[in-house]
Short mmCIF file of C-alpha atoms in Angstrom, two decimals:
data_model
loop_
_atom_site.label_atom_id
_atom_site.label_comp_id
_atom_site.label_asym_id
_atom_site.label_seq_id
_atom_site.Cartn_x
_atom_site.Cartn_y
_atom_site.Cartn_z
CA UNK A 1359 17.60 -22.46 62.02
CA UNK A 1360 20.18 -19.94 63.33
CA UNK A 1361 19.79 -16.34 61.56
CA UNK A 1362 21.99 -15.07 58.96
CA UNK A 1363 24.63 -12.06 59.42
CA UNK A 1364 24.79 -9.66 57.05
CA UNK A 1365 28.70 -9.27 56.15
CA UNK A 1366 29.46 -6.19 55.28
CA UNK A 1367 32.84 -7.02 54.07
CA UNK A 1368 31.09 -9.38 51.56
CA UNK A 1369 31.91 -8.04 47.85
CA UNK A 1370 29.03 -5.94 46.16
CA UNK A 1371 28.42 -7.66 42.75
CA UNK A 1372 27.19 -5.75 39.79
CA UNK A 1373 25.65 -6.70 36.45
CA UNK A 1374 27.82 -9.05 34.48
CA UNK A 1375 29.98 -6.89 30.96
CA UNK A 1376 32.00 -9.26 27.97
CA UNK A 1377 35.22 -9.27 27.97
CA UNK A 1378 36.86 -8.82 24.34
CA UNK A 1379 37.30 -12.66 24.64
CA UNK A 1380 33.47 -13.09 24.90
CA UNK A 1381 34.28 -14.47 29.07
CA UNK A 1382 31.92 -13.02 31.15
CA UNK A 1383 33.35 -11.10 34.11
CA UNK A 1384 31.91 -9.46 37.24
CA UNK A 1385 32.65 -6.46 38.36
CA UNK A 1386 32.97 -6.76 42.34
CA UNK A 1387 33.67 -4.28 44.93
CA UNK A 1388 33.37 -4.12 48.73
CA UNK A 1389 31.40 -1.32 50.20
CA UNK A 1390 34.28 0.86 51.43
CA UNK A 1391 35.45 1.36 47.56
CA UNK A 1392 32.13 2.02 46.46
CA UNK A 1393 32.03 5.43 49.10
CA UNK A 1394 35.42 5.89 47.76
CA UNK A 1395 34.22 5.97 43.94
CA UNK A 1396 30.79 7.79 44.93
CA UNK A 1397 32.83 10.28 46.86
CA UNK A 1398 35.06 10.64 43.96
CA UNK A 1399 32.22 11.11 41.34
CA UNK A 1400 30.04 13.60 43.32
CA UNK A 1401 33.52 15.70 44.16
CA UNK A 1402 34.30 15.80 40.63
CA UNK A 1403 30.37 16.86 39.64
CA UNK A 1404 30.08 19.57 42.35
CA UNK A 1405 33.71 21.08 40.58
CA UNK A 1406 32.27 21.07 37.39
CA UNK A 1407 29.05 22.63 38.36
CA UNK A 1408 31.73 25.62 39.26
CA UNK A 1409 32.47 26.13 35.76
CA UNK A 1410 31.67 27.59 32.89
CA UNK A 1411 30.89 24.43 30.78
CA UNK A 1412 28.29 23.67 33.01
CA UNK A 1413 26.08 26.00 32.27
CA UNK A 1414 24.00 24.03 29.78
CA UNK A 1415 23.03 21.65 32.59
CA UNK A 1416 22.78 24.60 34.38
CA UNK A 1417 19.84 25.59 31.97
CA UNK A 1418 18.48 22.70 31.91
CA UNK A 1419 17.65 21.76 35.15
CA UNK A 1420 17.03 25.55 35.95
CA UNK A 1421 13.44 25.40 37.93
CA UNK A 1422 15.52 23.20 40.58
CA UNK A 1423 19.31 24.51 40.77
CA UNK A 1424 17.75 28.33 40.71
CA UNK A 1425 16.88 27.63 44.42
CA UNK A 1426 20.88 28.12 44.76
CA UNK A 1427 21.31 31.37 43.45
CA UNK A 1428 24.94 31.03 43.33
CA UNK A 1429 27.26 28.43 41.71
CA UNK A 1430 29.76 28.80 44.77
CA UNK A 1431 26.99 27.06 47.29
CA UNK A 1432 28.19 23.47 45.63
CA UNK A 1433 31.49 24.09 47.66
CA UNK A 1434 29.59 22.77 50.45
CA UNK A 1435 28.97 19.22 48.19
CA UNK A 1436 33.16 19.79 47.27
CA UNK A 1437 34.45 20.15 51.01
CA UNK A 1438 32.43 16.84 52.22
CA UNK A 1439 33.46 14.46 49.43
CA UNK A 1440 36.65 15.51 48.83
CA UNK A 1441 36.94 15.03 53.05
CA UNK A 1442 35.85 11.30 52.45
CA UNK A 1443 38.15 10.64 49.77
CA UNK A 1444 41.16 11.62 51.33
CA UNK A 1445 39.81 10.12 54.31
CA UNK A 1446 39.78 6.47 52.31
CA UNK A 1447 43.06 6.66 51.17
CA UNK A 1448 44.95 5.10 54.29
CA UNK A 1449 41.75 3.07 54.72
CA UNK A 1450 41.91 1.52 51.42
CA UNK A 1451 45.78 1.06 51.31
CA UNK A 1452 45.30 -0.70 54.87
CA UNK A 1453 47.64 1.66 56.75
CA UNK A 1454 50.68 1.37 53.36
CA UNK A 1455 50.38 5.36 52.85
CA UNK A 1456 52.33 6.80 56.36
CA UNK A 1457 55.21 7.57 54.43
CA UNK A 1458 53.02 9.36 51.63
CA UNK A 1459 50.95 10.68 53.91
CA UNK A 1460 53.90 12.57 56.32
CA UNK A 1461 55.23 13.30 52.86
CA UNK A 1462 51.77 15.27 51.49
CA UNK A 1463 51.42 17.06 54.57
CA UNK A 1464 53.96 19.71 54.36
CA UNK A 1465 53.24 20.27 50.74
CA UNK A 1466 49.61 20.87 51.76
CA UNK A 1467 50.55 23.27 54.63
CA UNK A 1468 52.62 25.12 51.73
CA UNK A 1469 49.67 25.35 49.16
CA UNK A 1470 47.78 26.62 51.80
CA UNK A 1471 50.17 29.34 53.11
CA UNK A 1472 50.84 30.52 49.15
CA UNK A 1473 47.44 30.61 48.76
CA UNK A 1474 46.58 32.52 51.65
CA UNK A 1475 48.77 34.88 51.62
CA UNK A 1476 47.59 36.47 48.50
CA UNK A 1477 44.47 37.56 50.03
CA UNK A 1478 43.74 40.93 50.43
CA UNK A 1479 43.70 41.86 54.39
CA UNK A 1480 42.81 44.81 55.54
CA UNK A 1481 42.65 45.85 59.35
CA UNK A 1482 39.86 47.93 60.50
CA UNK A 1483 40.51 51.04 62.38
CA UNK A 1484 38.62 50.33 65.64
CA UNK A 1485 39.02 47.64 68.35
CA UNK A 1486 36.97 44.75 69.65
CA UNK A 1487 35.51 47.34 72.46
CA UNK A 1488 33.82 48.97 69.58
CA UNK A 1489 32.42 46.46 67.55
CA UNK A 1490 29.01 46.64 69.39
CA UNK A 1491 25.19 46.25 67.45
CA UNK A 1492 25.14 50.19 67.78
CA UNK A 1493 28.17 50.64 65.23
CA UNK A 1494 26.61 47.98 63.10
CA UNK A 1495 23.52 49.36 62.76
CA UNK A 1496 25.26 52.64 61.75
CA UNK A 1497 27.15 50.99 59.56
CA UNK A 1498 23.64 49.33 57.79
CA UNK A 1499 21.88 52.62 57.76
CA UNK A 1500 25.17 54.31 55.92
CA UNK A 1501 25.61 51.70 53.65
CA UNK A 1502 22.23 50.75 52.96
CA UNK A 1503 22.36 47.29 54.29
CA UNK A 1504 20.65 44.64 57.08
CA UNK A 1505 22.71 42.14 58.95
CA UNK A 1506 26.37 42.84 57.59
CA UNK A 1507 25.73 40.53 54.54
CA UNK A 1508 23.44 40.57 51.38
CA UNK A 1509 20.25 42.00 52.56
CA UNK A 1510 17.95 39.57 51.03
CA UNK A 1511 19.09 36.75 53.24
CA UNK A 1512 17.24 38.76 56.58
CA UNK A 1513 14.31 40.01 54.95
CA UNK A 1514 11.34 37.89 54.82
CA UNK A 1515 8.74 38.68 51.86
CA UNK A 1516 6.29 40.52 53.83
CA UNK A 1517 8.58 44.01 53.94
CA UNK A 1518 7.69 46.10 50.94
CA UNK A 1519 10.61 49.00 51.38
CA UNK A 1520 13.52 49.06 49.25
CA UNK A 1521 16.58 47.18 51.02
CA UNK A 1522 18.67 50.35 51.28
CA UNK A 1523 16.27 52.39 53.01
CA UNK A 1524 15.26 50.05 55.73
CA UNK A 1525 17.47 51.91 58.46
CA UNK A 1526 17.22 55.70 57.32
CA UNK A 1527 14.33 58.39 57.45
CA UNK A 1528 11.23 57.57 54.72
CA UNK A 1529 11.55 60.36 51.88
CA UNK A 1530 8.22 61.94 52.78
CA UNK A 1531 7.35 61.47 56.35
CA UNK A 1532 3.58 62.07 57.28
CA UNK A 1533 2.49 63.03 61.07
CA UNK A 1534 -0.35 61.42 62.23
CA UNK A 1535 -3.23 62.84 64.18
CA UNK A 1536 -2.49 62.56 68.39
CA UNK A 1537 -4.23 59.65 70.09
CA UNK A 1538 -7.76 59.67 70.59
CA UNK A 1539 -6.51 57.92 74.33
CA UNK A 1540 -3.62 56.95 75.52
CA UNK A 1541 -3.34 53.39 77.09
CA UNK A 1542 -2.27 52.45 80.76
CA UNK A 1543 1.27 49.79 79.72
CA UNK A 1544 3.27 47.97 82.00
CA UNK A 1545 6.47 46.07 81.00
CA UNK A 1546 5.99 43.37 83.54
CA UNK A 1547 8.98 41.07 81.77
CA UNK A 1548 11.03 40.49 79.09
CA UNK A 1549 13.15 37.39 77.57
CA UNK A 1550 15.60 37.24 74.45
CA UNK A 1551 12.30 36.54 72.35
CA UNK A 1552 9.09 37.73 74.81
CA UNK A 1553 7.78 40.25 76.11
CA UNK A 1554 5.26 40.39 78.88
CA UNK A 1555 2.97 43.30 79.25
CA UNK A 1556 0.01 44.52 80.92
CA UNK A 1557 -2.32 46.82 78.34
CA UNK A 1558 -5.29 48.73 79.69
CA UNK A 1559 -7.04 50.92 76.77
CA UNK A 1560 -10.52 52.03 76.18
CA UNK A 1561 -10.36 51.46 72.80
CA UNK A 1562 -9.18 48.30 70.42
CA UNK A 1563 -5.22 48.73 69.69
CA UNK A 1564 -3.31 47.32 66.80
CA UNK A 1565 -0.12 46.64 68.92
CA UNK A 1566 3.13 45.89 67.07
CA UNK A 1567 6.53 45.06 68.08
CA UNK A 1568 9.47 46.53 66.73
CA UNK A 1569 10.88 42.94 64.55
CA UNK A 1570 10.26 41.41 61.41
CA UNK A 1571 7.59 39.02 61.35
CA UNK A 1572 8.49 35.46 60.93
CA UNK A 1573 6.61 32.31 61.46
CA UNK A 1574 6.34 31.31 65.20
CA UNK A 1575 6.01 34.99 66.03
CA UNK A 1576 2.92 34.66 68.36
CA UNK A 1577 1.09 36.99 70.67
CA UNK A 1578 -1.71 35.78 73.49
CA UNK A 1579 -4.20 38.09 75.12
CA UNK A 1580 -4.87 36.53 78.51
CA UNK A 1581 -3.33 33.38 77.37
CA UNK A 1582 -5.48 33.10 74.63
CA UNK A 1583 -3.75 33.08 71.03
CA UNK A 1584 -4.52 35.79 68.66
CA UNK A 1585 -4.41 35.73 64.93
CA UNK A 1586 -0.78 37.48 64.40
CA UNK A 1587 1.02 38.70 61.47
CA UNK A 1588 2.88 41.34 59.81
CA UNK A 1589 2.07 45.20 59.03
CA UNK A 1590 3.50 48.18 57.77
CA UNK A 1591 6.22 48.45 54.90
CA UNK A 1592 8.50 46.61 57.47
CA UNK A 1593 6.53 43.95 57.92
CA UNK A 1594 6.55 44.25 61.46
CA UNK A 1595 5.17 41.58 64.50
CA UNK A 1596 1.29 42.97 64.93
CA UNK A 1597 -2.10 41.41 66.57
CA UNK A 1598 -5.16 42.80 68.07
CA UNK A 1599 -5.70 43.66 71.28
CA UNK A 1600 -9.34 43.98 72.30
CA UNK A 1601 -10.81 47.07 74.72
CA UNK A 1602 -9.95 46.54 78.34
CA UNK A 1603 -7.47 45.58 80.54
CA UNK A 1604 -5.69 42.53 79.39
CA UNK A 1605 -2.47 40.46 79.79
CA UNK A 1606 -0.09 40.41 76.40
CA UNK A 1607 2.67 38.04 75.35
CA UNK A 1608 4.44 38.49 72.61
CA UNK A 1609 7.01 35.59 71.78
CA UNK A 1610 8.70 33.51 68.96
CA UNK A 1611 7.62 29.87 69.82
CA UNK A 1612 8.49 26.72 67.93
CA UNK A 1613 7.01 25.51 64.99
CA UNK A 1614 5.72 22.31 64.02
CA UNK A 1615 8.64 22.06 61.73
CA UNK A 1616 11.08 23.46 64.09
CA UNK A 1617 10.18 20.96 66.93
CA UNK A 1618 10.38 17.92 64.64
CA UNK A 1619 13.75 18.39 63.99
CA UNK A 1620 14.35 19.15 67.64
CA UNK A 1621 12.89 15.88 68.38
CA UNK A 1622 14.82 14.35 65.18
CA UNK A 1623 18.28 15.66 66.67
CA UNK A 1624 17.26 14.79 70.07
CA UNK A 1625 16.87 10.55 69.04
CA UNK A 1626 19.81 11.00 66.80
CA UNK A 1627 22.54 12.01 69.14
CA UNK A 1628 21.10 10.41 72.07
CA UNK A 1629 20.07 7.12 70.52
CA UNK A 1630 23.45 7.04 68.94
CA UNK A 1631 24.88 7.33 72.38
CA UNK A 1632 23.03 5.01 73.88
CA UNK A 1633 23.93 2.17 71.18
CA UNK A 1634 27.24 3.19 71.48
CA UNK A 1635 27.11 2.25 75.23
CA UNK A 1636 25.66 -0.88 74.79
CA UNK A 1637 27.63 -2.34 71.55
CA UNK A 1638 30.01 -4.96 72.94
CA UNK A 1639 34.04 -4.11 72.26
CA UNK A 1640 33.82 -1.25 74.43
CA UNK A 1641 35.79 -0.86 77.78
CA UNK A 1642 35.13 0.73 81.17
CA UNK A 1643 37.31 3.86 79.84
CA UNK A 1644 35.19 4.46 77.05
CA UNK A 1645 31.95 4.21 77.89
CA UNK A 1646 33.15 6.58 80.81
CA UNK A 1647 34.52 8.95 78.54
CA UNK A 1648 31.35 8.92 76.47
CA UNK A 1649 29.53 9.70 79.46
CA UNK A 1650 31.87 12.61 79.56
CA UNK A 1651 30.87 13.61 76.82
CA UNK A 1652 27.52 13.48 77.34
CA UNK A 1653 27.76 15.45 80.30
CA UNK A 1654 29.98 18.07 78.74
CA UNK A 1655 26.88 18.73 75.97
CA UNK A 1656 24.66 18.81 78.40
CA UNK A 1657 25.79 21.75 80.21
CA UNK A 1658 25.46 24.66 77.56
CA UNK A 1659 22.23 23.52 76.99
CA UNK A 1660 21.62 24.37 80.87
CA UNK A 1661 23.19 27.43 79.83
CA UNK A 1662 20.65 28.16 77.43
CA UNK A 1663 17.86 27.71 79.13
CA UNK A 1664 19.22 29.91 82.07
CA UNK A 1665 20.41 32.63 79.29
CA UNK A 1666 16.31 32.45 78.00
CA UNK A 1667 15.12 33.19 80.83
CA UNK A 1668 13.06 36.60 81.33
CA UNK A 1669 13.79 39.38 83.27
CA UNK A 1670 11.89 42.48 84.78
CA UNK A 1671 13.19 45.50 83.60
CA UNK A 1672 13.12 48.91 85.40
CA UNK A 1673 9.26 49.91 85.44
CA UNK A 1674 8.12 53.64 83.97
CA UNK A 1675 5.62 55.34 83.31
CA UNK A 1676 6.53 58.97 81.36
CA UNK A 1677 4.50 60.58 78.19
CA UNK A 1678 7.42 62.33 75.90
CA UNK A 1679 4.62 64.93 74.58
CA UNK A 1680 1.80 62.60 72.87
CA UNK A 1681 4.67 60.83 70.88
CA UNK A 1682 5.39 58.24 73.19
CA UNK A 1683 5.65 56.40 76.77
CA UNK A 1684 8.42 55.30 78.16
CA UNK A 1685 7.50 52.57 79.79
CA UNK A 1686 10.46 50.32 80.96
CA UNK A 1687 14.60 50.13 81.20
CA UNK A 1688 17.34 48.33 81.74
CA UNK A 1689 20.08 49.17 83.77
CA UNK A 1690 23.36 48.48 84.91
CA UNK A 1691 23.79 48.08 88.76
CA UNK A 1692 27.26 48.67 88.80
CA UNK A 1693 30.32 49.71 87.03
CA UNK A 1694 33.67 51.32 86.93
CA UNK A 1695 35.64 54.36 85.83
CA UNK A 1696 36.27 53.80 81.86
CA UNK A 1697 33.74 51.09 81.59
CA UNK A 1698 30.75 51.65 78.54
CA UNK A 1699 27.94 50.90 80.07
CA UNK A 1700 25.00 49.53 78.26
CA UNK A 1701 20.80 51.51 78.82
CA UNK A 1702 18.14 49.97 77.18
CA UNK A 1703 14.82 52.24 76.55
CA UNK A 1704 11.87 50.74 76.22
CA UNK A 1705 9.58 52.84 74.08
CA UNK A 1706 5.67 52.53 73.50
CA UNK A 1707 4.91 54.96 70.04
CA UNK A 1708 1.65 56.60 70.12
CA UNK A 1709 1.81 58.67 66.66
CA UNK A 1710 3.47 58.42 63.49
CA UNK A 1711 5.72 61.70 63.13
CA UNK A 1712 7.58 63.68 60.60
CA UNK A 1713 10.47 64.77 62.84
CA UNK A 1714 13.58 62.49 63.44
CA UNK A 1715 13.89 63.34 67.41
CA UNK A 1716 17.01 62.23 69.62
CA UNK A 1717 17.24 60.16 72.25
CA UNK A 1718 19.35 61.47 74.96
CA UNK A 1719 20.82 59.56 78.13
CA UNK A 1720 22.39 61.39 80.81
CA UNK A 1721 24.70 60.32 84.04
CA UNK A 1722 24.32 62.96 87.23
CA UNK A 1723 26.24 62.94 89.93
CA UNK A 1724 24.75 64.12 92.99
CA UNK A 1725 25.24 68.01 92.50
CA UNK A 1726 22.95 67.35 88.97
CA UNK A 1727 26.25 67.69 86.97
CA UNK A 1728 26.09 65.71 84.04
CA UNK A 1729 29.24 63.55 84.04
CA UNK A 1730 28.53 61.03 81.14
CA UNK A 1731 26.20 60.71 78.02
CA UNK A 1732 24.74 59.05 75.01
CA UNK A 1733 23.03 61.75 72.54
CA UNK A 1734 21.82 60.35 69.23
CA UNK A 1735 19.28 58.69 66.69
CA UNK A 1736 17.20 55.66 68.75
CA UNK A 1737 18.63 52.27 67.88
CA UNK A 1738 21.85 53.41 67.14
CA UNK A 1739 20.73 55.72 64.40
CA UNK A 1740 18.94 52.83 62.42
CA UNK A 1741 15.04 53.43 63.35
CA UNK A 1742 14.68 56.87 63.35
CA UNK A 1743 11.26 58.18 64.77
CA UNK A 1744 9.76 58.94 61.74
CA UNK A 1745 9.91 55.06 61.22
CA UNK A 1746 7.79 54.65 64.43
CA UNK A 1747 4.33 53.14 63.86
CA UNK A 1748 1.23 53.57 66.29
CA UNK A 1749 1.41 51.09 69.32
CA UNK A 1750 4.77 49.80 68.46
CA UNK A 1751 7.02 48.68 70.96
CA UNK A 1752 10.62 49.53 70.45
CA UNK A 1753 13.79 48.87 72.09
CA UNK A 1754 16.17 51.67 72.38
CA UNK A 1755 20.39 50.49 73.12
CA UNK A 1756 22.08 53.23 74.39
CA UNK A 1757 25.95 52.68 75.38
CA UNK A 1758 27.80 55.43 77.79
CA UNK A 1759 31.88 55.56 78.39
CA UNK A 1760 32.28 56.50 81.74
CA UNK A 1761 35.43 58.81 82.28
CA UNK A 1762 38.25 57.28 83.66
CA UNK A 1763 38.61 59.96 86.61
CA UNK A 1764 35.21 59.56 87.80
CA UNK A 1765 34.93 59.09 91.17
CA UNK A 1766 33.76 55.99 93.01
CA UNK A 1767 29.97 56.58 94.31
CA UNK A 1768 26.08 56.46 93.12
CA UNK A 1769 25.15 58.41 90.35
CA UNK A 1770 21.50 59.05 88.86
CA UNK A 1771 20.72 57.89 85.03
CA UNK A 1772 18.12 60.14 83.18
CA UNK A 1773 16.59 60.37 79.56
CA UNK A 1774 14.31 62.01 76.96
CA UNK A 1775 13.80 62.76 73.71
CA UNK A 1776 14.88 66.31 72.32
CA UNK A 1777 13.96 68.03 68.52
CA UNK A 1778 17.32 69.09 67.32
CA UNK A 1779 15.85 72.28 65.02
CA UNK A 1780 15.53 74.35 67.21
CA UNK A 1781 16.64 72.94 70.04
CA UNK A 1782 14.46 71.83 73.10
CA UNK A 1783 13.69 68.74 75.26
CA UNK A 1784 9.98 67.44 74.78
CA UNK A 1785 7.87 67.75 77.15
CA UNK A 1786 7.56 64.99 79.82
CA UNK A 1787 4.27 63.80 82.22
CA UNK A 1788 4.58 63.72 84.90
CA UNK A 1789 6.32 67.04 84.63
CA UNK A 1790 10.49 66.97 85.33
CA UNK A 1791 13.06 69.40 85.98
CA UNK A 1792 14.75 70.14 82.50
CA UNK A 1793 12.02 67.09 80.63
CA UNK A 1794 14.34 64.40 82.12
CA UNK A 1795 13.26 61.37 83.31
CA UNK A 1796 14.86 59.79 86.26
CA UNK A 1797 15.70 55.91 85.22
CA UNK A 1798 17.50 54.88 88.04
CA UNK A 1799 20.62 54.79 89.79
CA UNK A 1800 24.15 53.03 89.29
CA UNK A 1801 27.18 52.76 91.73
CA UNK A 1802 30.45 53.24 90.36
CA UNK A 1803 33.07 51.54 92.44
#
């Protein structure tokens, strides 16, 4: 006996209702008018659930529609249905609504522009050049804000400060004692999300890294993984590192939940793909332009994984005073006359402090002239020092406009920190002329 097909054409039949004239009836639809009506119902609910007179089933189902927080997240629900049901309409009319539809288009494109052009605009006074993380971080630490939206959304529940003071100076800033011993650090590498270091202390540290901690933050001592969570008012990355020499990673891995929905996406778009290649209909031309396709996803995800991987940065090894080491950089090879250039700091804090030093980066030319430079509060002014913790590893962005008249050749990069009342570099070990350390060099062509 030959299986049966399921038709999906085959009218849905629902429960039988009397007529007036006591004739039963069915009501029958196929399955492409019940999306439309569903898509029609659940539009209409999520524009309700916009207004006012939906508060009482606002109320009532509070415990569950509280995970919103705002009425305006059921514009989400609004944009997809109402997408379907204008979607239907030629497919239910069977291709009858061209005329309508060339008609409706023009008076679409006119609600829109009406609409739209009542919005306030307003053009900000800098250019694209300029919008850089430095200047948004200042922005944040004037404004009291994190990540250019509402706060809330970045912060996860382990940091205790108030939002508004995350990126400015604590109101009463203690100084710690100076380190019992200071450890021997090497920044051997260094990805988006890792860092690779090599820690040799006579003592137990409580190392921390300079980011919030969120789950699949995770940090191995000699490959080993260490229990790791969140300190401090900031709720920063922080494990322990036992006495000795020892290899450190620090990197934010995948979670269980995280990889199943890797794997999930994975199947879905590639099992789709391959079904769609072997359902009959399809000609040579398609399944070669789905192969297309397929290639054409393929290679940003190469992308990626080149983008992710690590780098060594420029090795140090320089004690500003017993505040901190500088222990690594990055640095541009090359450049030209004009160009910002971009000098990442890579700080190890040994003390908390209750001075707000200055990071300064310098370009020499070969005479010791200083011919470019970045003075200012680390992180573009939104972790000041007295933010620092103990053993905390921070990353320090510092961008430099070369002048447009400077001459083609090599030129030295140096830094430091310096206490702006009254003025005067730190000191620096190994000793340097004027407490600068030499970073590296950079050709300007």
């Amino acid at each position: 006996m030959a299986p049966r097909r399921l038709n999906l054409r085959r009218p849905i039949s629902r429960p039988r209702r009397w007529t007036p004239g006591g004739t039963p009836t069915r009501l029958s639809f196929s399955p492409r008018v019940a999306l439309f009506i569903f898509a029609v119902i659940a539009c209409l609910l999520s524009l309700v659930m916009l207004t006012a007179p939906s508060l009482p089933l606002w109320q009532l189902a509070e415990p569950l529609l509280a995970r919103l927080q705002y009425p305006w997240r059921w514009l989400s629900m609004t944009a997809f249905t109402s997408a379907l049901v204008v979607g239907a309409l030629p497919w239910l009319s069977g291709g009858r609504l061209r005329w309508q539809a060339a008609l409706a288009l023009p008076i679409v494109i006119l609600l829109l522009w009406t609409g739209l052009a009542d919005l306030p605009y307003r053009v900000l006074p800098r250019s694209p050049a300029e919008v850089t993380p430095e200047q948004m971080w200042a922005e944040d630490a004037a404004n009291g804000q994190v990540g250019a939206t509402w706060t809330g959304e970045f912060l996860p529940v382990t940091v205790t400060e108030q939002r508004w003071a995350l990126g400015r100076p604590p109101a009463q800033p203690q100084a710690g004692p100076a380190p019992a011993a200071i450890p021997d650090i090497v920044l051997l590498a260094r990805g988006p999300l890792t860092y690779r270091l090599l820690l040799d202390s006579p003592q137990a540290q409580t190392i921390r890294l300079h980011a919030f901690y969120f789950p699949g933050w995770q940090v191995r001592v000699d490959g080993q993984r260490v229990p790791t969570g969140a300190s401090g008012e900031l709720g920063l990355v922080t494990a322990q590192i036992p006495t000795g020499r020892h290899m450190v990673e620090m990197a934010f891995e995948a979670t269980l939940p995280r990889q199943v929905a890797g794997v999930l996406t994975a199947l879905t778009w590639w099992g789709g793909l391959l079904w769609l290649l072997l359902a009959g209909g399809l000609s040579l031309a398609d399944r070669r332009g789905l192969l297309i396709v397929a290639a054409l996803t393929l290679a940003p995800l190469l992308a990626l994984v080149h983008f992710t991987a690590a780098w060594q940065p420029q090795r140090l090894s320089s004690a500003v005073s017993d505040q901190a080491l500088l222990i690594g950089a990055d640095l541009p090879g090359q450049a030209r006359p004009g160009e910002r250039v971009a000098v990442t700091l890579y700080w190890f804090n040994l003390r908390d402090t209750d001075q707000n030093y200055q990071v300064f980066v310098h370009l020499l030319d070969a005479g010791g002239a200083v011919r470019a430079q970045q003075d200012g509060a680390p992180v573009g002014g939104f972790t000041p020092t007295t933010r620092w913790h103990p053993n905390e590893l921070i990353l320090d962005r510092h961008l430099i406009t070369l002048p447009a008249d400077l001459p083609p050749g090599v030129y030295e990069l140096r830094a430091g920190m310096y206490q702006p009342q009254p003025l005067r570099n730190l000191p620096v070990t190994p000793p340097v002329p004027d407490q600068r350390i030499p970073l590296g060099s950079i050709t300007v062509r």
